[in-house]
Amino acid sequence: MRIVIAEDDPLLREGLALLLRAESLDVVATAGTADEALDAIDAHEPDVAILDVRMPPTHTDEGIVAAVEARRRRPGLAVLVLSAYVEQSFATELLSGGVQGLGYLLKERVGRVEEFLDALRRVAAGGTAIDPEVVAQLFTRSRQDTRLERLSPRERDVLALMAEGLGNSAVAERLVVTDGAVHKHIRSIFAKLDLSPTDQVDRRVAAVLRYLEAVGAGGQPAGAPRGRISPLS
């Protein structure tokens, strides 16, 4: 796994590089600004880019802009964005381009090394790793997409965990139900969200995107769970 790290805090930047190299991962370049990050991505063609949200010169959304631009330049590039705290508008801006090979984590997650490495590997493999705190805060907005109101409380729980990036077995374990029950709930979610098996899309990704678009645009599915989203797994 070839990695570029972009973080304006030299201590965190070098600490991340040391951590990843200790895991035998190939950190091919580090950068302190978004422009340097894009140059490094163009030069080294990494598998994954780890980007801080706030970088010079304005320390606002440079990392998000760079992440979107990097994925435009290199379709399929896995991107893991780190933020000091939940920034809802930035999260939804990033996720609007698709969720495959994409992660959005709080920096505190880096200190939980196994969780961080698991999220990084998941993103590198084309999966999704959305910090549960991001999902929980997105749940706090008023609903927009009425199709989400069709879902039962348990189906909403399943969809929320899907949005975190969990596979079916992990969802089953988290909710203490069988794999078969999760499959049944997911089939029902697809039906209620009008996602046909004949559509030329990945229905799982489409369902998560529909959910994220709704909550990110100001939507909170009726009955959405609050304060009980578990850590990444």
PDB file of C-alpha atoms in Angstrom:
ATOM      1  CA  MET A   1       0.000   0.000   0.000  1.00  0.00           C
ATOM      2  CA  ARG A   2       1.569   3.291  -1.166  1.00  0.00           C
ATOM      3  CA  ILE A   3       0.480   6.287   0.917  1.00  0.00           C
ATOM      4  CA  VAL A   4       0.741  10.088   0.747  1.00  0.00           C
ATOM      5  CA  ILE A   5       0.130  11.989   3.997  1.00  0.00           C
ATOM      6  CA  ALA A   6      -0.936  15.656   4.020  1.00  0.00           C
ATOM      7  CA  GLU A   7      -1.043  17.270   7.469  1.00  0.00           C
ATOM      8  CA  ASP A   8       0.131  20.770   8.414  1.00  0.00           C
ATOM      9  CA  ASP A   9       1.081  19.781  11.988  1.00  0.00           C
ATOM     10  CA  PRO A  10       4.656  18.440  11.615  1.00  0.00           C
ATOM     11  CA  LEU A  11       4.412  16.361  14.785  1.00  0.00           C
ATOM     12  CA  LEU A  12       1.239  14.562  13.713  1.00  0.00           C
ATOM     13  CA  ARG A  13       2.466  14.248  10.130  1.00  0.00           C
ATOM     14  CA  GLU A  14       5.712  12.549  11.126  1.00  0.00           C
ATOM     15  CA  GLY A  15       3.992  10.524  13.825  1.00  0.00           C
ATOM     16  CA  LEU A  16       1.558   9.123  11.262  1.00  0.00           C
ATOM     17  CA  ALA A  17       4.395   8.328   8.881  1.00  0.00           C
ATOM     18  CA  LEU A  18       6.315   6.473  11.627  1.00  0.00           C
ATOM     19  CA  LEU A  19       3.204   4.549  12.661  1.00  0.00           C
ATOM     20  CA  LEU A  20       2.442   3.411   9.123  1.00  0.00           C
ATOM     21  CA  ARG A  21       6.030   2.532   8.296  1.00  0.00           C
ATOM     22  CA  ALA A  22       6.170   0.459  11.479  1.00  0.00           C
ATOM     23  CA  GLU A  23       3.278  -1.525   9.982  1.00  0.00           C
ATOM     24  CA  SER A  24       5.373  -2.106   6.826  1.00  0.00           C
ATOM     25  CA  LEU A  25       3.270   0.320   4.812  1.00  0.00           C
ATOM     26  CA  ASP A  26       4.985   2.454   2.182  1.00  0.00           C
ATOM     27  CA  VAL A  27       4.662   6.176   2.945  1.00  0.00           C
ATOM     28  CA  VAL A  28       5.971   7.570  -0.349  1.00  0.00           C
ATOM     29  CA  ALA A  29       5.590  11.271   0.512  1.00  0.00           C
ATOM     30  CA  THR A  30       4.404  13.700   3.175  1.00  0.00           C
ATOM     31  CA  ALA A  31       3.084  17.228   2.640  1.00  0.00           C
ATOM     32  CA  GLY A  32       2.249  20.262   4.748  1.00  0.00           C
ATOM     33  CA  THR A  33      -0.180  21.974   2.352  1.00  0.00           C
ATOM     34  CA  ALA A  34      -2.967  20.923   0.007  1.00  0.00           C
ATOM     35  CA  ASP A  35      -0.988  22.019  -3.062  1.00  0.00           C
ATOM     36  CA  GLU A  36       2.006  19.973  -1.950  1.00  0.00           C
ATOM     37  CA  ALA A  37      -0.333  17.020  -1.411  1.00  0.00           C
ATOM     38  CA  LEU A  38      -1.733  17.235  -4.965  1.00  0.00           C
ATOM     39  CA  ASP A  39       1.783  17.503  -6.379  1.00  0.00           C
ATOM     40  CA  ALA A  40       2.851  14.436  -4.380  1.00  0.00           C
ATOM     41  CA  ILE A  41      -0.203  12.472  -5.520  1.00  0.00           C
ATOM     42  CA  ASP A  42       0.525  13.338  -9.158  1.00  0.00           C
ATOM     43  CA  ALA A  43       4.201  12.426  -8.782  1.00  0.00           C
ATOM     44  CA  HIS A  44       3.937   9.230  -6.731  1.00  0.00           C
ATOM     45  CA  GLU A  45       0.539   7.815  -7.793  1.00  0.00           C
ATOM     46  CA  PRO A  46      -0.272   6.392  -4.338  1.00  0.00           C
ATOM     47  CA  ASP A  47      -2.975   3.892  -3.480  1.00  0.00           C
ATOM     48  CA  VAL A  48      -4.223   6.032  -0.582  1.00  0.00           C
ATOM     49  CA  ALA A  49      -4.056   9.717   0.340  1.00  0.00           C
ATOM     50  CA  ILE A  50      -4.493  10.717   3.987  1.00  0.00           C
ATOM     51  CA  LEU A  51      -5.534  14.376   4.150  1.00  0.00           C
ATOM     52  CA  ASP A  52      -6.189  16.805   6.973  1.00  0.00           C
ATOM     53  CA  VAL A  53      -9.329  18.911   6.469  1.00  0.00           C
ATOM     54  CA  ARG A  54      -7.850  22.253   7.550  1.00  0.00           C
ATOM     55  CA  MET A  55      -4.531  23.241   6.004  1.00  0.00           C
ATOM     56  CA  PRO A  56      -2.736  26.446   4.949  1.00  0.00           C
ATOM     57  CA  PRO A  57      -3.281  29.089   3.809  1.00  0.00           C
ATOM     58  CA  THR A  58      -6.798  29.664   5.217  1.00  0.00           C
ATOM     59  CA  HIS A  59      -7.144  26.559   7.439  1.00  0.00           C
ATOM     60  CA  THR A  60     -10.751  26.073   6.330  1.00  0.00           C
ATOM     61  CA  ASP A  61     -11.564  23.445   3.703  1.00  0.00           C
ATOM     62  CA  GLU A  62      -8.286  23.017   1.794  1.00  0.00           C
ATOM     63  CA  GLY A  63      -8.118  19.307   2.582  1.00  0.00           C
ATOM     64  CA  ILE A  64     -11.651  18.631   1.354  1.00  0.00           C
ATOM     65  CA  VAL A  65     -11.042  20.589  -1.853  1.00  0.00           C
ATOM     66  CA  ALA A  66      -7.791  18.684  -2.375  1.00  0.00           C
ATOM     67  CA  ALA A  67      -9.507  15.337  -1.728  1.00  0.00           C
ATOM     68  CA  VAL A  68     -12.219  16.054  -4.299  1.00  0.00           C
ATOM     69  CA  GLU A  69      -9.635  17.268  -6.813  1.00  0.00           C
ATOM     70  CA  ALA A  70      -7.352  14.283  -6.200  1.00  0.00           C
ATOM     71  CA  ARG A  71     -10.203  11.855  -6.882  1.00  0.00           C
ATOM     72  CA  ARG A  72     -11.109  13.820 -10.020  1.00  0.00           C
ATOM     73  CA  ARG A  73      -7.543  13.544 -11.282  1.00  0.00           C
ATOM     74  CA  ARG A  74      -7.097   9.925 -10.239  1.00  0.00           C
ATOM     75  CA  PRO A  75     -10.419   8.056 -10.337  1.00  0.00           C
ATOM     76  CA  GLY A  76     -10.266   5.163  -7.917  1.00  0.00           C
ATOM     77  CA  LEU A  77      -7.804   6.853  -5.562  1.00  0.00           C
ATOM     78  CA  ALA A  78      -8.667   5.922  -1.984  1.00  0.00           C
ATOM     79  CA  VAL A  79      -8.865   8.951   0.308  1.00  0.00           C
ATOM     80  CA  LEU A  80      -8.957   9.053   4.104  1.00  0.00           C
ATOM     81  CA  VAL A  81      -9.753  12.516   5.480  1.00  0.00           C
ATOM     82  CA  LEU A  82      -8.896  13.427   9.076  1.00  0.00           C
ATOM     83  CA  SER A  83     -10.608  16.187  11.040  1.00  0.00           C
ATOM     84  CA  ALA A  84     -10.214  17.507  14.572  1.00  0.00           C
ATOM     85  CA  TYR A  85     -13.995  17.548  14.993  1.00  0.00           C
ATOM     86  CA  VAL A  86     -17.159  16.793  13.024  1.00  0.00           C
ATOM     87  CA  GLU A  87     -17.699  19.262  10.186  1.00  0.00           C
ATOM     88  CA  GLN A  88     -21.005  18.239   8.677  1.00  0.00           C
ATOM     89  CA  SER A  89     -20.925  20.383   5.539  1.00  0.00           C
ATOM     90  CA  PHE A  90     -17.424  19.171   4.677  1.00  0.00           C
ATOM     91  CA  ALA A  91     -18.376  15.544   5.256  1.00  0.00           C
ATOM     92  CA  THR A  92     -21.377  15.716   2.949  1.00  0.00           C
ATOM     93  CA  GLU A  93     -19.415  17.659   0.305  1.00  0.00           C
ATOM     94  CA  LEU A  94     -16.802  14.922   0.242  1.00  0.00           C
ATOM     95  CA  LEU A  95     -19.319  12.068   0.285  1.00  0.00           C
ATOM     96  CA  SER A  96     -21.441  13.549  -2.508  1.00  0.00           C
ATOM     97  CA  GLY A  97     -18.954  12.226  -5.063  1.00  0.00           C
ATOM     98  CA  GLY A  98     -19.472   8.608  -3.974  1.00  0.00           C
ATOM     99  CA  VAL A  99     -18.481   6.601  -0.927  1.00  0.00           C
ATOM    100  CA  GLN A 100     -16.319   3.819  -2.357  1.00  0.00           C
ATOM    101  CA  GLY A 101     -12.695   4.026  -1.250  1.00  0.00           C
ATOM    102  CA  LEU A 102     -13.471   6.917   1.038  1.00  0.00           C
ATOM    103  CA  GLY A 103     -13.060   7.585   4.743  1.00  0.00           C
ATOM    104  CA  TYR A 104     -13.803  10.487   7.081  1.00  0.00           C
ATOM    105  CA  LEU A 105     -12.405  10.062  10.583  1.00  0.00           C
ATOM    106  CA  LEU A 106     -11.860  12.220  13.625  1.00  0.00           C
ATOM    107  CA  LYS A 107      -8.192  12.648  14.523  1.00  0.00           C
ATOM    108  CA  GLU A 108      -8.783  11.111  17.940  1.00  0.00           C
ATOM    109  CA  ARG A 109      -9.329   7.841  16.084  1.00  0.00           C
ATOM    110  CA  VAL A 110      -5.629   7.818  15.105  1.00  0.00           C
ATOM    111  CA  GLY A 111      -4.728   7.228  18.745  1.00  0.00           C
ATOM    112  CA  ARG A 112      -6.752   4.021  18.655  1.00  0.00           C
ATOM    113  CA  VAL A 113      -4.185   2.383  16.422  1.00  0.00           C
ATOM    114  CA  GLU A 114      -6.014  -0.826  15.531  1.00  0.00           C
ATOM    115  CA  GLU A 115      -9.229   1.045  14.670  1.00  0.00           C
ATOM    116  CA  PHE A 116      -7.304   3.535  12.554  1.00  0.00           C
ATOM    117  CA  LEU A 117      -5.381   0.851  10.681  1.00  0.00           C
ATOM    118  CA  ASP A 118      -8.562  -1.140  10.126  1.00  0.00           C
ATOM    119  CA  ALA A 119     -10.259   1.943   8.657  1.00  0.00           C
ATOM    120  CA  LEU A 120      -7.237   2.681   6.441  1.00  0.00           C
ATOM    121  CA  ARG A 121      -7.152  -0.863   5.080  1.00  0.00           C
ATOM    122  CA  ARG A 122     -10.914  -0.828   4.509  1.00  0.00           C
ATOM    123  CA  VAL A 123     -10.685   2.392   2.501  1.00  0.00           C
ATOM    124  CA  ALA A 124      -7.660   1.133   0.535  1.00  0.00           C
ATOM    125  CA  ALA A 125      -9.675  -1.957  -0.418  1.00  0.00           C
ATOM    126  CA  GLY A 126     -12.419   0.233  -1.882  1.00  0.00           C
ATOM    127  CA  GLY A 127     -14.659   0.248   1.180  1.00  0.00           C
ATOM    128  CA  THR A 128     -15.971   3.031   3.363  1.00  0.00           C
ATOM    129  CA  ALA A 129     -14.951   4.212   6.834  1.00  0.00           C
ATOM    130  CA  ILE A 130     -17.128   7.003   8.178  1.00  0.00           C
ATOM    131  CA  ASP A 131     -16.512   7.939  11.793  1.00  0.00           C
ATOM    132  CA  PRO A 132     -19.522   6.914  13.895  1.00  0.00           C
ATOM    133  CA  GLU A 133     -19.551  10.371  15.449  1.00  0.00           C
ATOM    134  CA  VAL A 134     -20.042  11.865  11.977  1.00  0.00           C
ATOM    135  CA  VAL A 135     -22.954   9.508  11.349  1.00  0.00           C
ATOM    136  CA  ALA A 136     -24.449  10.299  14.754  1.00  0.00           C
ATOM    137  CA  GLN A 137     -24.302  14.066  14.188  1.00  0.00           C
ATOM    138  CA  LEU A 138     -25.717  13.808  10.694  1.00  0.00           C
ATOM    139  CA  PHE A 139     -28.700  12.141  12.343  1.00  0.00           C
ATOM    140  CA  THR A 140     -29.531  15.370  14.191  1.00  0.00           C
ATOM    141  CA  ARG A 141     -31.101  17.163  11.215  1.00  0.00           C
ATOM    142  CA  SER A 142     -34.748  17.316  10.090  1.00  0.00           C
ATOM    143  CA  ARG A 143     -35.824  14.840   7.387  1.00  0.00           C
ATOM    144  CA  GLN A 144     -36.064  15.589   3.662  1.00  0.00           C
ATOM    145  CA  ASP A 145     -36.313  12.314   1.750  1.00  0.00           C
ATOM    146  CA  THR A 146     -39.733  10.869   2.592  1.00  0.00           C
ATOM    147  CA  ARG A 147     -38.681   7.447   1.300  1.00  0.00           C
ATOM    148  CA  LEU A 148     -36.573   7.071   4.421  1.00  0.00           C
ATOM    149  CA  GLU A 149     -39.745   7.346   6.470  1.00  0.00           C
ATOM    150  CA  ARG A 150     -40.833   4.016   4.993  1.00  0.00           C
ATOM    151  CA  LEU A 151     -38.076   2.208   6.879  1.00  0.00           C
ATOM    152  CA  SER A 152     -38.737   0.458  10.150  1.00  0.00           C
ATOM    153  CA  PRO A 153     -36.637   1.407  13.209  1.00  0.00           C
ATOM    154  CA  ARG A 154     -34.490  -1.722  12.788  1.00  0.00           C
ATOM    155  CA  GLU A 155     -34.039  -1.045   9.067  1.00  0.00           C
ATOM    156  CA  ARG A 156     -32.833   2.479   9.925  1.00  0.00           C
ATOM    157  CA  ASP A 157     -30.347   0.977  12.371  1.00  0.00           C
ATOM    158  CA  VAL A 158     -29.064  -1.357   9.650  1.00  0.00           C
ATOM    159  CA  LEU A 159     -28.764   1.465   7.113  1.00  0.00           C
ATOM    160  CA  ALA A 160     -26.919   3.691   9.606  1.00  0.00           C
ATOM    161  CA  LEU A 161     -24.359   0.937  10.225  1.00  0.00           C
ATOM    162  CA  MET A 162     -24.046   0.361   6.481  1.00  0.00           C
ATOM    163  CA  ALA A 163     -23.245   4.084   6.212  1.00  0.00           C
ATOM    164  CA  GLU A 164     -20.373   3.571   8.671  1.00  0.00           C
ATOM    165  CA  GLY A 165     -18.963   1.030   6.236  1.00  0.00           C
ATOM    166  CA  LEU A 166     -19.807  -2.198   8.091  1.00  0.00           C
ATOM    167  CA  GLY A 167     -20.396  -5.416   6.190  1.00  0.00           C
ATOM    168  CA  ASN A 168     -23.377  -7.672   6.812  1.00  0.00           C
ATOM    169  CA  SER A 169     -21.679  -9.882   9.409  1.00  0.00           C
ATOM    170  CA  ALA A 170     -20.442  -6.861  11.369  1.00  0.00           C
ATOM    171  CA  VAL A 171     -23.931  -5.323  11.269  1.00  0.00           C
ATOM    172  CA  ALA A 172     -25.385  -8.591  12.561  1.00  0.00           C
ATOM    173  CA  GLU A 173     -22.868  -8.707  15.391  1.00  0.00           C
ATOM    174  CA  ARG A 174     -23.477  -5.070  16.330  1.00  0.00           C
ATOM    175  CA  LEU A 175     -27.265  -5.494  16.426  1.00  0.00           C
ATOM    176  CA  VAL A 176     -27.101  -8.989  17.958  1.00  0.00           C
ATOM    177  CA  VAL A 177     -29.138 -10.583  15.175  1.00  0.00           C
ATOM    178  CA  THR A 178     -28.441 -13.307  12.629  1.00  0.00           C
ATOM    179  CA  ASP A 179     -26.828 -12.753   9.233  1.00  0.00           C
ATOM    180  CA  GLY A 180     -30.075 -13.935   7.700  1.00  0.00           C
ATOM    181  CA  ALA A 181     -31.999 -11.215   9.506  1.00  0.00           C
ATOM    182  CA  VAL A 182     -29.591  -8.581   8.197  1.00  0.00           C
ATOM    183  CA  HIS A 183     -29.983  -9.879   4.631  1.00  0.00           C
ATOM    184  CA  LYS A 184     -33.760  -9.669   5.039  1.00  0.00           C
ATOM    185  CA  HIS A 185     -33.584  -6.093   6.354  1.00  0.00           C
ATOM    186  CA  ILE A 186     -31.293  -5.032   3.502  1.00  0.00           C
ATOM    187  CA  ARG A 187     -33.622  -6.517   0.882  1.00  0.00           C
ATOM    188  CA  SER A 188     -36.472  -4.601   2.477  1.00  0.00           C
ATOM    189  CA  ILE A 189     -34.396  -1.381   2.531  1.00  0.00           C
ATOM    190  CA  PHE A 190     -33.670  -1.728  -1.182  1.00  0.00           C
ATOM    191  CA  ALA A 191     -37.362  -2.250  -1.930  1.00  0.00           C
ATOM    192  CA  LYS A 192     -38.552   0.675   0.200  1.00  0.00           C
ATOM    193  CA  LEU A 193     -35.934   3.003  -1.325  1.00  0.00           C
ATOM    194  CA  ASP A 194     -37.023   1.985  -4.843  1.00  0.00           C
ATOM    195  CA  LEU A 195     -33.648   0.423  -5.697  1.00  0.00           C
ATOM    196  CA  SER A 196     -34.295  -2.226  -8.320  1.00  0.00           C
ATOM    197  CA  PRO A 197     -31.925  -5.179  -8.813  1.00  0.00           C
ATOM    198  CA  THR A 198     -31.997  -4.370 -12.542  1.00  0.00           C
ATOM    199  CA  ASP A 199     -30.515  -0.900 -11.967  1.00  0.00           C
ATOM    200  CA  GLN A 200     -26.941  -0.512 -13.247  1.00  0.00           C
ATOM    201  CA  VAL A 201     -25.735   0.565  -9.807  1.00  0.00           C
ATOM    202  CA  ASP A 202     -24.420  -0.993  -6.637  1.00  0.00           C
ATOM    203  CA  ARG A 203     -27.622  -0.965  -4.584  1.00  0.00           C
ATOM    204  CA  ARG A 204     -25.762  -1.016  -1.267  1.00  0.00           C
ATOM    205  CA  VAL A 205     -23.765   2.086  -2.224  1.00  0.00           C
ATOM    206  CA  ALA A 206     -26.884   3.746  -3.650  1.00  0.00           C
ATOM    207  CA  ALA A 207     -28.817   3.141  -0.427  1.00  0.00           C
ATOM    208  CA  VAL A 208     -26.029   4.624   1.696  1.00  0.00           C
ATOM    209  CA  LEU A 209     -25.717   7.612  -0.640  1.00  0.00           C
ATOM    210  CA  ARG A 210     -29.462   8.223  -0.494  1.00  0.00           C
ATOM    211  CA  TYR A 211     -29.309   8.150   3.283  1.00  0.00           C
ATOM    212  CA  LEU A 212     -26.271  10.443   3.478  1.00  0.00           C
ATOM    213  CA  GLU A 213     -27.721  12.860   0.937  1.00  0.00           C
ATOM    214  CA  ALA A 214     -30.923  13.083   2.953  1.00  0.00           C
ATOM    215  CA  VAL A 215     -29.320  13.664   6.323  1.00  0.00           C
ATOM    216  CA  GLY A 216     -26.597  15.833   4.856  1.00  0.00           C
ATOM    217  CA  ALA A 217     -29.179  18.074   3.184  1.00  0.00           C
ATOM    218  CA  GLY A 218     -30.920  18.563   6.485  1.00  0.00           C
ATOM    219  CA  GLY A 219     -32.612  15.211   6.830  1.00  0.00           C
ATOM    220  CA  GLN A 220     -33.113  13.040   9.888  1.00  0.00           C
ATOM    221  CA  PRO A 221     -34.947   9.804   9.161  1.00  0.00           C
ATOM    222  CA  ALA A 222     -37.878   9.454  11.513  1.00  0.00           C
ATOM    223  CA  GLY A 223     -36.882   7.351  14.493  1.00  0.00           C
ATOM    224  CA  ALA A 224     -33.176   7.594  13.759  1.00  0.00           C
ATOM    225  CA  PRO A 225     -31.009   6.228  16.584  1.00  0.00           C
ATOM    226  CA  ARG A 226     -29.231   8.798  18.722  1.00  0.00           C
ATOM    227  CA  GLY A 227     -26.084   8.422  20.769  1.00  0.00           C
ATOM    228  CA  ARG A 228     -25.661   4.690  20.277  1.00  0.00           C
ATOM    229  CA  ILE A 229     -23.502   4.432  17.198  1.00  0.00           C
ATOM    230  CA  SER A 230     -20.653   2.101  18.141  1.00  0.00           C
ATOM    231  CA  PRO A 231     -16.967   2.495  17.222  1.00  0.00           C
ATOM    232  CA  LEU A 232     -15.693   1.497  13.795  1.00  0.00           C
ATOM    233  CA  SER A 233     -15.161  -2.193  13.320  1.00  0.00           C
TER     234      SER A 233
END
